[in-house]
PDB file of N, CA and C in Angstrom:
ATOM      1  N   GLN A   1       9.323 -12.337  -8.366  1.00 41.00           N
ATOM      2  CA  GLN A   1       9.399 -11.204  -8.963  1.00 41.00           C
ATOM      3  C   GLN A   1       9.989 -10.203  -9.660  1.00 41.00           C
ATOM      4  N   ALA A   2      10.421  -9.912 -10.574  1.00 44.00           N
ATOM      5  CA  ALA A   2      11.997  -9.306 -11.033  1.00 44.00           C
ATOM      6  C   ALA A   2      11.887  -7.671 -11.242  1.00 44.00           C
ATOM      7  N   GLY A   3      12.497  -7.184 -11.330  1.00 50.00           N
ATOM      8  CA  GLY A   3      12.386  -5.958 -11.263  1.00 50.00           C
ATOM      9  C   GLY A   3      11.226  -5.527 -10.634  1.00 50.00           C
ATOM     10  N   ARG A   4      11.318  -5.394  -9.445  1.00 59.00           N
ATOM     11  CA  ARG A   4       9.961  -4.804  -8.485  1.00 59.00           C
ATOM     12  C   ARG A   4      10.060  -2.792  -8.706  1.00 59.00           C
ATOM     13  N   ALA A   5       9.131  -1.994  -9.498  1.00 76.00           N
ATOM     14  CA  ALA A   5       8.653  -0.704  -9.206  1.00 76.00           C
ATOM     15  C   ALA A   5       9.263  -0.172  -7.192  1.00 76.00           C
ATOM     16  N   GLU A   6      10.332   0.514  -7.973  1.00 89.00           N
ATOM     17  CA  GLU A   6      10.803   1.153  -7.108  1.00 89.00           C
ATOM     18  C   GLU A   6       9.518   1.823  -5.957  1.00 89.00           C
ATOM     19  N   ASN A   7       8.198   2.578  -6.417  1.00 94.00           N
ATOM     20  CA  ASN A   7       7.624   2.990  -5.735  1.00 94.00           C
ATOM     21  C   ASN A   7       6.270   2.773  -5.156  1.00 94.00           C
ATOM     22  N   VAL A   8       6.724   1.459  -5.073  1.00 96.00           N
ATOM     23  CA  VAL A   8       5.236   0.140  -4.145  1.00 96.00           C
ATOM     24  C   VAL A   8       5.587  -0.359  -2.933  1.00 96.00           C
ATOM     25  N   VAL A   9       4.544   0.113  -1.676  1.00 96.00           N
ATOM     26  CA  VAL A   9       4.733  -0.232  -0.176  1.00 96.00           C
ATOM     27  C   VAL A   9       3.960  -1.284   0.118  1.00 96.00           C
ATOM     28  N   PHE A  10       4.981  -2.242   0.321  1.00 96.00           N
ATOM     29  CA  PHE A  10       4.352  -3.521   0.788  1.00 96.00           C
ATOM     30  C   PHE A  10       3.674  -3.927   2.328  1.00 96.00           C
ATOM     31  N   VAL A  11       2.472  -3.502   2.816  1.00 97.00           N
ATOM     32  CA  VAL A  11       2.299  -3.725   3.553  1.00 97.00           C
ATOM     33  C   VAL A  11       2.332  -4.975   4.422  1.00 97.00           C
ATOM     34  N   GLY A  12       2.043  -5.151   5.538  1.00 96.00           N
ATOM     35  CA  GLY A  12       2.292  -6.154   6.338  1.00 96.00           C
ATOM     36  C   GLY A  12       2.829  -6.472   8.190  1.00 96.00           C
ATOM     37  N   ARG A  13       3.111  -6.581   8.863  1.00 96.00           N
ATOM     38  CA  ARG A  13       2.571  -6.333  10.363  1.00 96.00           C
ATOM     39  C   ARG A  13       3.330  -5.170  10.948  1.00 96.00           C
ATOM     40  N   LYS A  14       4.460  -4.332  10.313  1.00 97.00           N
ATOM     41  CA  LYS A  14       4.934  -3.252  10.644  1.00 97.00           C
ATOM     42  C   LYS A  14       3.877  -2.123  11.426  1.00 97.00           C
ATOM     43  N   PRO A  15       3.747  -1.582  11.841  1.00 96.00           N
ATOM     44  CA  PRO A  15       2.981  -0.356  12.904  1.00 96.00           C
ATOM     45  C   PRO A  15       2.687   0.621  11.549  1.00 96.00           C
ATOM     46  N   VAL A  16       2.049   0.996  11.687  1.00 97.00           N
ATOM     47  CA  VAL A  16       1.243   2.045  10.630  1.00 97.00           C
ATOM     48  C   VAL A  16       2.140   2.957  10.185  1.00 97.00           C
ATOM     49  N   MET A  17       2.711   3.704  11.385  1.00 97.00           N
ATOM     50  CA  MET A  17       3.675   4.158  11.422  1.00 97.00           C
ATOM     51  C   MET A  17       4.806   4.609  10.024  1.00 97.00           C
ATOM     52  N   SER A  18       5.171   2.820  10.153  1.00 97.00           N
ATOM     53  CA  SER A  18       6.398   2.727   9.541  1.00 97.00           C
ATOM     54  C   SER A  18       5.821   2.863   7.763  1.00 97.00           C
ATOM     55  N   TYR A  19       5.124   2.589   7.510  1.00 97.00           N
ATOM     56  CA  TYR A  19       4.304   2.934   5.941  1.00 97.00           C
ATOM     57  C   TYR A  19       4.089   4.235   5.344  1.00 97.00           C
ATOM     58  N   VAL A  20       3.151   5.067   7.100  1.00 97.00           N
ATOM     59  CA  VAL A  20       3.692   6.281   6.495  1.00 97.00           C
ATOM     60  C   VAL A  20       4.839   6.595   5.810  1.00 97.00           C
ATOM     61  N   VAL A  21       5.355   6.452   6.687  1.00 97.00           N
ATOM     62  CA  VAL A  21       6.567   7.277   6.660  1.00 97.00           C
ATOM     63  C   VAL A  21       7.650   6.675   4.943  1.00 97.00           C
ATOM     64  N   ALA A  22       7.459   5.451   4.852  1.00 97.00           N
ATOM     65  CA  ALA A  22       7.511   4.887   4.182  1.00 97.00           C
ATOM     66  C   ALA A  22       6.847   4.956   3.034  1.00 97.00           C
ATOM     67  N   CYS A  23       5.652   5.879   2.450  1.00 97.00           N
ATOM     68  CA  CYS A  23       5.102   6.475   1.536  1.00 97.00           C
ATOM     69  C   CYS A  23       5.924   8.393   1.727  1.00 97.00           C
ATOM     70  N   LEU A  24       5.644   8.751   2.516  1.00 96.00           N
ATOM     71  CA  LEU A  24       6.620   9.610   2.264  1.00 96.00           C
ATOM     72  C   LEU A  24       7.667   9.894   1.889  1.00 96.00           C
ATOM     73  N   THR A  25       8.123   8.912   2.020  1.00 96.00           N
ATOM     74  CA  THR A  25       9.802   8.911   1.944  1.00 96.00           C
ATOM     75  C   THR A  25      10.059   8.930  -0.236  1.00 96.00           C
ATOM     76  N   LEU A  26       8.794   7.854  -0.263  1.00 96.00           N
ATOM     77  CA  LEU A  26       8.907   7.842  -2.114  1.00 96.00           C
ATOM     78  C   LEU A  26       8.263   9.041  -2.345  1.00 96.00           C
ATOM     79  N   PHE A  27       7.730   9.867  -1.807  1.00 95.00           N
ATOM     80  CA  PHE A  27       7.392  11.004  -2.474  1.00 95.00           C
ATOM     81  C   PHE A  27       7.898  11.953  -2.457  1.00 95.00           C
ATOM     82  N   ASN A  28       9.032  11.809  -1.305  1.00 94.00           N
ATOM     83  CA  ASN A  28      10.109  12.937  -1.272  1.00 94.00           C
ATOM     84  C   ASN A  28      10.948  13.079  -2.520  1.00 94.00           C
ATOM     85  N   ALA A  29      11.039  11.467  -2.555  1.00 94.00           N
ATOM     86  CA  ALA A  29      12.017  11.665  -3.479  1.00 94.00           C
ATOM     87  C   ALA A  29      11.918  11.478  -5.106  1.00 94.00           C
ATOM     88  N   GLY A  30      10.260  12.060  -4.896  1.00 93.00           N
ATOM     89  CA  GLY A  30      10.273  12.559  -6.233  1.00 93.00           C
ATOM     90  C   GLY A  30       9.272  11.852  -6.921  1.00 93.00           C
ATOM     91  N   HIS A  31       8.468  10.939  -6.155  1.00 94.00           N
ATOM     92  CA  HIS A  31       8.193   9.817  -6.938  1.00 94.00           C
ATOM     93  C   HIS A  31       6.753  10.865  -6.755  1.00 94.00           C
ATOM     94  N   ARG A  32       5.679  10.231  -8.006  1.00 94.00           N
ATOM     95  CA  ARG A  32       4.305  10.826  -8.183  1.00 94.00           C
ATOM     96  C   ARG A  32       3.560  10.292  -7.880  1.00 94.00           C
ATOM     97  N   GLU A  33       3.321   9.176  -7.716  1.00 95.00           N
ATOM     98  CA  GLU A  33       2.637   7.835  -7.410  1.00 95.00           C
ATOM     99  C   GLU A  33       3.155   7.034  -7.232  1.00 95.00           C
ATOM    100  N   VAL A  34       2.159   6.358  -5.410  1.00 96.00           N
ATOM    101  CA  VAL A  34       2.809   5.544  -4.756  1.00 96.00           C
ATOM    102  C   VAL A  34       1.767   4.625  -4.725  1.00 96.00           C
ATOM    103  N   LEU A  35       1.962   3.396  -4.693  1.00 97.00           N
ATOM    104  CA  LEU A  35       1.436   2.303  -5.136  1.00 97.00           C
ATOM    105  C   LEU A  35       1.034   1.340  -3.478  1.00 97.00           C
ATOM    106  N   VAL A  36       0.318   1.617  -2.911  1.00 97.00           N
ATOM    107  CA  VAL A  36       0.127   0.440  -0.855  1.00 97.00           C
ATOM    108  C   VAL A  36      -0.043  -0.698  -1.548  1.00 97.00           C
ATOM    109  N   LYS A  37       0.271  -1.903  -1.764  1.00 97.00           N
ATOM    110  CA  LYS A  37      -0.481  -3.060  -1.721  1.00 97.00           C
ATOM    111  C   LYS A  37      -0.267  -3.715  -0.657  1.00 97.00           C
ATOM    112  N   ALA A  38      -1.674  -4.950  -0.120  1.00 97.00           N
ATOM    113  CA  ALA A  38      -1.759  -5.304   0.856  1.00 97.00           C
ATOM    114  C   ALA A  38      -2.720  -6.692   0.662  1.00 97.00           C
ATOM    115  N   ARG A  39      -2.442  -7.844   1.255  1.00 96.00           N
ATOM    116  CA  ARG A  39      -3.488  -8.954   1.351  1.00 96.00           C
ATOM    117  C   ARG A  39      -3.458  -9.105   3.139  1.00 96.00           C
ATOM    118  N   GLY A  40      -4.990 -10.095   2.880  1.00 95.00           N
ATOM    119  CA  GLY A  40      -5.193 -10.644   4.001  1.00 95.00           C
ATOM    120  C   GLY A  40      -5.717  -9.515   4.874  1.00 95.00           C
ATOM    121  N   SER A  41      -5.500 -10.140   6.268  1.00 95.00           N
ATOM    122  CA  SER A  41      -5.306  -8.895   7.411  1.00 95.00           C
ATOM    123  C   SER A  41      -4.530  -8.212   7.223  1.00 95.00           C
ATOM    124  N   ALA A  42      -3.462  -7.521   6.279  1.00 97.00           N
ATOM    125  CA  ALA A  42      -2.470  -6.818   6.402  1.00 97.00           C
ATOM    126  C   ALA A  42      -3.657  -5.139   5.845  1.00 97.00           C
ATOM    127  N   ILE A  43      -4.730  -5.892   5.067  1.00 97.00           N
ATOM    128  CA  ILE A  43      -5.887  -4.119   4.478  1.00 97.00           C
ATOM    129  C   ILE A  43      -5.281  -3.540   5.124  1.00 97.00           C
ATOM    130  N   SER A  44      -6.192  -4.180   6.315  1.00 97.00           N
ATOM    131  CA  SER A  44      -7.372  -2.384   7.084  1.00 97.00           C
ATOM    132  C   SER A  44      -5.869  -1.634   7.379  1.00 97.00           C
ATOM    133  N   THR A  45      -4.504  -2.299   8.001  1.00 97.00           N
ATOM    134  CA  THR A  45      -3.391  -1.881   8.263  1.00 97.00           C
ATOM    135  C   THR A  45      -3.320  -1.061   7.320  1.00 97.00           C
ATOM    136  N   ALA A  46      -2.753  -1.547   6.102  1.00 98.00           N
ATOM    137  CA  ALA A  46      -3.387  -0.657   4.187  1.00 98.00           C
ATOM    138  C   ALA A  46      -3.367   0.994   4.363  1.00 98.00           C
ATOM    139  N   VAL A  47      -4.891   0.283   4.590  1.00 97.00           N
ATOM    140  CA  VAL A  47      -6.514   1.088   4.631  1.00 97.00           C
ATOM    141  C   VAL A  47      -5.583   3.014   5.908  1.00 97.00           C
ATOM    142  N   ASP A  48      -5.712   2.120   7.103  1.00 97.00           N
ATOM    143  CA  ASP A  48      -5.427   3.018   7.864  1.00 97.00           C
ATOM    144  C   ASP A  48      -4.018   4.232   7.750  1.00 97.00           C
ATOM    145  N   SER A  49      -2.456   3.205   6.954  1.00 97.00           N
ATOM    146  CA  SER A  49      -1.612   4.015   6.657  1.00 97.00           C
ATOM    147  C   SER A  49      -2.080   4.957   5.763  1.00 97.00           C
ATOM    148  N   VAL A  50      -3.135   4.987   4.764  1.00 97.00           N
ATOM    149  CA  VAL A  50      -3.447   5.868   3.830  1.00 97.00           C
ATOM    150  C   VAL A  50      -4.003   7.676   3.950  1.00 97.00           C
ATOM    151  N   GLU A  51      -4.952   6.683   5.347  1.00 97.00           N
ATOM    152  CA  GLU A  51      -5.478   7.979   5.694  1.00 97.00           C
ATOM    153  C   GLU A  51      -4.743   8.565   6.835  1.00 97.00           C
ATOM    154  N   LEU A  52      -4.071   8.486   6.748  1.00 97.00           N
ATOM    155  CA  LEU A  52      -3.542   8.793   8.306  1.00 97.00           C
ATOM    156  C   LEU A  52      -2.513   9.951   7.069  1.00 97.00           C
ATOM    157  N   LEU A  53      -1.731   9.261   6.274  1.00 96.00           N
ATOM    158  CA  LEU A  53      -1.052   9.795   5.019  1.00 96.00           C
ATOM    159  C   LEU A  53      -1.590  11.416   5.092  1.00 96.00           C
ATOM    160  N   ARG A  54      -2.587  11.316   4.579  1.00 95.00           N
ATOM    161  CA  ARG A  54      -3.712  12.173   3.828  1.00 95.00           C
ATOM    162  C   ARG A  54      -3.635  13.174   5.092  1.00 95.00           C
ATOM    163  N   ARG A  55      -4.661  13.083   6.350  1.00 95.00           N
ATOM    164  CA  ARG A  55      -5.633  13.384   6.562  1.00 95.00           C
ATOM    165  C   ARG A  55      -3.723  14.236   7.691  1.00 95.00           C
ATOM    166  N   ALA A  56      -2.627  13.849   8.017  1.00 95.00           N
ATOM    167  CA  ALA A  56      -1.594  14.577   8.518  1.00 95.00           C
ATOM    168  C   ALA A  56      -1.146  14.783   8.081  1.00 95.00           C
ATOM    169  N   PHE A  57      -0.634  14.144   7.378  1.00 93.00           N
ATOM    170  CA  PHE A  57       1.053  14.482   6.517  1.00 93.00           C
ATOM    171  C   PHE A  57       1.288  14.920   4.989  1.00 93.00           C
ATOM    172  N   ALA A  58       0.319  14.438   4.595  1.00 91.00           N
ATOM    173  CA  ALA A  58      -0.082  15.090   3.011  1.00 91.00           C
ATOM    174  C   ALA A  58      -0.867  15.115   2.398  1.00 91.00           C
ATOM    175  N   ARG A  59      -1.670  16.330   2.682  1.00 91.00           N
ATOM    176  CA  ARG A  59      -2.718  17.329   2.469  1.00 91.00           C
ATOM    177  C   ARG A  59      -2.899  17.172   0.217  1.00 91.00           C
ATOM    178  N   ASP A  60      -1.966  16.919   0.260  1.00 93.00           N
ATOM    179  CA  ASP A  60      -1.823  17.113  -1.061  1.00 93.00           C
ATOM    180  C   ASP A  60      -1.366  15.975  -2.037  1.00 93.00           C
ATOM    181  N   VAL A  61      -2.365  14.701  -1.526  1.00 95.00           N
ATOM    182  CA  VAL A  61      -1.953  13.305  -1.562  1.00 95.00           C
ATOM    183  C   VAL A  61      -3.144  12.755  -2.276  1.00 95.00           C
ATOM    184  N   GLU A  62      -3.788  12.318  -2.641  1.00 95.00           N
ATOM    185  CA  GLU A  62      -5.361  11.647  -3.416  1.00 95.00           C
ATOM    186  C   GLU A  62      -5.531  10.289  -4.270  1.00 95.00           C
ATOM    187  N   ILE A  63      -6.526   9.682  -3.938  1.00 96.00           N
ATOM    188  CA  ILE A  63      -6.442   8.160  -3.601  1.00 96.00           C
ATOM    189  C   ILE A  63      -6.754   8.025  -5.503  1.00 96.00           C
ATOM    190  N   GLY A  64      -5.652   7.761  -6.086  1.00 96.00           N
ATOM    191  CA  GLY A  64      -5.697   7.951  -7.871  1.00 96.00           C
ATOM    192  C   GLY A  64      -7.333   6.646  -7.878  1.00 96.00           C
ATOM    193  N   GLY A  65      -6.681   4.822  -7.308  1.00 97.00           N
ATOM    194  CA  GLY A  65      -7.520   4.684  -7.764  1.00 97.00           C
ATOM    195  C   GLY A  65      -7.230   3.498  -6.741  1.00 97.00           C
ATOM    196  N   VAL A  66      -8.230   2.172  -6.841  1.00 97.00           N
ATOM    197  CA  VAL A  66      -8.231   1.102  -5.607  1.00 97.00           C
ATOM    198  C   VAL A  66      -9.120  -0.014  -6.888  1.00 97.00           C
ATOM    199  N   GLU A  67      -7.803  -1.058  -6.677  1.00 97.00           N
ATOM    200  CA  GLU A  67      -8.369  -2.696  -6.891  1.00 97.00           C
ATOM    201  C   GLU A  67      -8.222  -3.710  -5.807  1.00 97.00           C
ATOM    202  N   ILE A  68      -9.136  -4.326  -5.975  1.00 97.00           N
ATOM    203  CA  ILE A  68      -9.525  -5.946  -5.331  1.00 97.00           C
ATOM    204  C   ILE A  68      -9.507  -6.878  -6.381  1.00 97.00           C
ATOM    205  N   GLY A  69      -8.785  -7.908  -4.991  1.00 97.00           N
ATOM    206  CA  GLY A  69      -8.727  -8.895  -6.205  1.00 97.00           C
ATOM    207  C   GLY A  69      -8.473 -10.154  -5.062  1.00 97.00           C
ATOM    208  N   THR A  70      -8.746 -11.080  -5.827  1.00 97.00           N
ATOM    209  CA  THR A  70      -8.221 -13.029  -4.986  1.00 97.00           C
ATOM    210  C   THR A  70      -6.940 -12.663  -5.202  1.00 97.00           C
ATOM    211  N   GLU A  71      -5.997 -13.824  -4.302  1.00 94.00           N
ATOM    212  CA  GLU A  71      -5.226 -14.624  -4.876  1.00 94.00           C
ATOM    213  C   GLU A  71      -5.030 -15.830  -4.392  1.00 94.00           C
ATOM    214  N   GLU A  72      -4.763 -17.163  -4.948  1.00 94.00           N
ATOM    215  CA  GLU A  72      -4.720 -18.378  -4.711  1.00 94.00           C
ATOM    216  C   GLU A  72      -3.280 -18.541  -4.223  1.00 94.00           C
ATOM    217  N   VAL A  73      -3.289 -18.902  -3.143  1.00 90.00           N
ATOM    218  CA  VAL A  73      -2.066 -18.877  -2.034  1.00 90.00           C
ATOM    219  C   VAL A  73      -2.117 -20.671  -1.586  1.00 90.00           C
ATOM    220  N   THR A  74      -0.502 -21.051  -1.259  1.00 91.00           N
ATOM    221  CA  THR A  74      -0.695 -23.017  -1.233  1.00 91.00           C
ATOM    222  C   THR A  74      -0.069 -22.596   0.438  1.00 91.00           C
ATOM    223  N   GLY A  75      -0.393 -23.143   1.306  1.00 85.00           N
ATOM    224  CA  GLY A  75      -0.139 -23.285   1.863  1.00 85.00           C
ATOM    225  C   GLY A  75       0.907 -24.535   2.256  1.00 85.00           C
ATOM    226  N   PHE A  76       1.353 -24.589   3.562  1.00 85.00           N
ATOM    227  CA  PHE A  76       2.644 -25.634   4.130  1.00 85.00           C
ATOM    228  C   PHE A  76       1.942 -26.906   3.863  1.00 85.00           C
ATOM    229  N   GLU A  77       0.905 -27.484   4.095  1.00 90.00           N
ATOM    230  CA  GLU A  77       0.927 -28.934   2.901  1.00 90.00           C
ATOM    231  C   GLU A  77      -0.027 -28.720   2.243  1.00 90.00           C
ATOM    232  N   GLY A  78       0.914 -27.809   1.625  1.00 91.00           N
ATOM    233  CA  GLY A  78      -0.213 -28.075   0.136  1.00 91.00           C
ATOM    234  C   GLY A  78      -1.928 -27.497  -0.080  1.00 91.00           C
ATOM    235  N   ARG A  79      -2.169 -27.267   1.333  1.00 92.00           N
ATOM    236  CA  ARG A  79      -3.347 -26.423   1.008  1.00 92.00           C
ATOM    237  C   ARG A  79      -3.821 -24.876   0.421  1.00 92.00           C
ATOM    238  N   LYS A  80      -4.676 -25.023  -0.170  1.00 93.00           N
ATOM    239  CA  LYS A  80      -4.405 -23.745  -1.510  1.00 93.00           C
ATOM    240  C   LYS A  80      -5.769 -23.461  -0.374  1.00 93.00           C
ATOM    241  N   SER A  81      -5.776 -22.056  -0.538  1.00 93.00           N
ATOM    242  CA  SER A  81      -6.951 -21.114   0.817  1.00 93.00           C
ATOM    243  C   SER A  81      -6.235 -19.529  -0.377  1.00 93.00           C
ATOM    244  N   ASN A  82      -7.977 -18.713  -0.090  1.00 95.00           N
ATOM    245  CA  ASN A  82      -7.532 -17.537  -1.065  1.00 95.00           C
ATOM    246  C   ASN A  82      -7.973 -17.060   0.226  1.00 95.00           C
ATOM    247  N   VAL A  83      -7.062 -15.750  -1.157  1.00 95.00           N
ATOM    248  CA  VAL A  83      -6.064 -14.220   0.572  1.00 95.00           C
ATOM    249  C   VAL A  83      -7.010 -12.921  -0.810  1.00 95.00           C
ATOM    250  N   SER A  84      -7.894 -12.207  -0.342  1.00 97.00           N
ATOM    251  CA  SER A  84      -7.643 -10.891  -0.418  1.00 97.00           C
ATOM    252  C   SER A  84      -6.988 -10.155  -0.884  1.00 97.00           C
ATOM    253  N   THR A  85      -6.628  -9.096  -2.146  1.00 97.00           N
ATOM    254  CA  THR A  85      -5.638  -8.152  -1.995  1.00 97.00           C
ATOM    255  C   THR A  85      -6.668  -6.890  -2.631  1.00 97.00           C
ATOM    256  N   MET A  86      -5.501  -6.009  -2.075  1.00 98.00           N
ATOM    257  CA  MET A  86      -5.829  -4.256  -2.216  1.00 98.00           C
ATOM    258  C   MET A  86      -4.776  -3.849  -3.012  1.00 98.00           C
ATOM    259  N   GLU A  87      -4.832  -3.012  -3.749  1.00 97.00           N
ATOM    260  CA  GLU A  87      -3.896  -1.945  -3.851  1.00 97.00           C
ATOM    261  C   GLU A  87      -4.575  -0.787  -4.065  1.00 97.00           C
ATOM    262  N   ILE A  88      -4.030   0.425  -3.549  1.00 97.00           N
ATOM    263  CA  ILE A  88      -4.370   1.816  -3.542  1.00 97.00           C
ATOM    264  C   ILE A  88      -3.447   2.826  -4.056  1.00 97.00           C
ATOM    265  N   SER A  89      -3.385   3.165  -5.319  1.00 97.00           N
ATOM    266  CA  SER A  89      -2.814   4.617  -5.903  1.00 97.00           C
ATOM    267  C   SER A  89      -2.975   5.708  -4.871  1.00 97.00           C
ATOM    268  N   LEU A  90      -1.387   6.097  -4.389  1.00 97.00           N
ATOM    269  CA  LEU A  90      -1.890   7.395  -4.218  1.00 97.00           C
ATOM    270  C   LEU A  90      -0.828   8.647  -5.275  1.00 97.00           C
ATOM    271  N   VAL A  91      -1.788   9.420  -5.167  1.00 97.00           N
ATOM    272  CA  VAL A  91      -1.152  10.299  -6.665  1.00 97.00           C
ATOM    273  C   VAL A  91      -1.218  11.384  -5.920  1.00 97.00           C
ATOM    274  N   LYS A  92      -0.136  11.979  -6.184  1.00 93.00           N
ATOM    275  CA  LYS A  92       0.394  13.826  -5.377  1.00 93.00           C
ATOM    276  C   LYS A  92      -0.136  14.886  -6.383  1.00 93.00           C
ATOM    277  N   ALA A  93      -0.957  15.872  -5.571  1.00 86.00           N
ATOM    278  CA  ALA A  93      -1.502  16.205  -6.972  1.00 86.00           C
ATOM    279  C   ALA A  93      -0.520  17.754  -7.136  1.00 86.00           C
ATOM    280  N   ALA A  94      -0.615  17.900  -8.552  1.00 72.00           N
ATOM    281  CA  ALA A  94       0.593  19.141  -9.304  1.00 72.00           C
ATOM    282  C   ALA A  94       0.622  20.252  -8.307  1.00 72.00           C
ATOM    283  N   SER A  95       2.226  20.709  -8.098  1.00 60.00           N
ATOM    284  CA  SER A  95       1.918  21.954  -7.390  1.00 60.00           C
ATOM    285  C   SER A  95       2.085  22.890  -7.544  1.00 60.00           C
ATOM    286  N   GLY A  96       1.064  24.019  -7.534  1.00 46.00           N
ATOM    287  CA  GLY A  96       1.026  24.619  -8.472  1.00 46.00           C
ATOM    288  C   GLY A  96       0.029  26.180  -8.563  1.00 46.00           C
TER     289      GLY A  96
END
């Protein structure tokens, strides 16, 4: 995937707080929108991160939209399986 957008946070196995900090960092760098992407079991971590961010750290951040989908992933032995995906768009409300 060439030239990934710089306002995307990919959620994986790290603690929730590290994704909250990643989102805050992007907003503080001047981005108006941040995309939080996750698949499989990381989806619940993504939701926790977004909720913590909105409740405790950035009350001016709103959810712009949520997209869900499925990706086909090929495993080690060539087995294909479907993995759920989710993308949460976070938008900083215009200050004014």
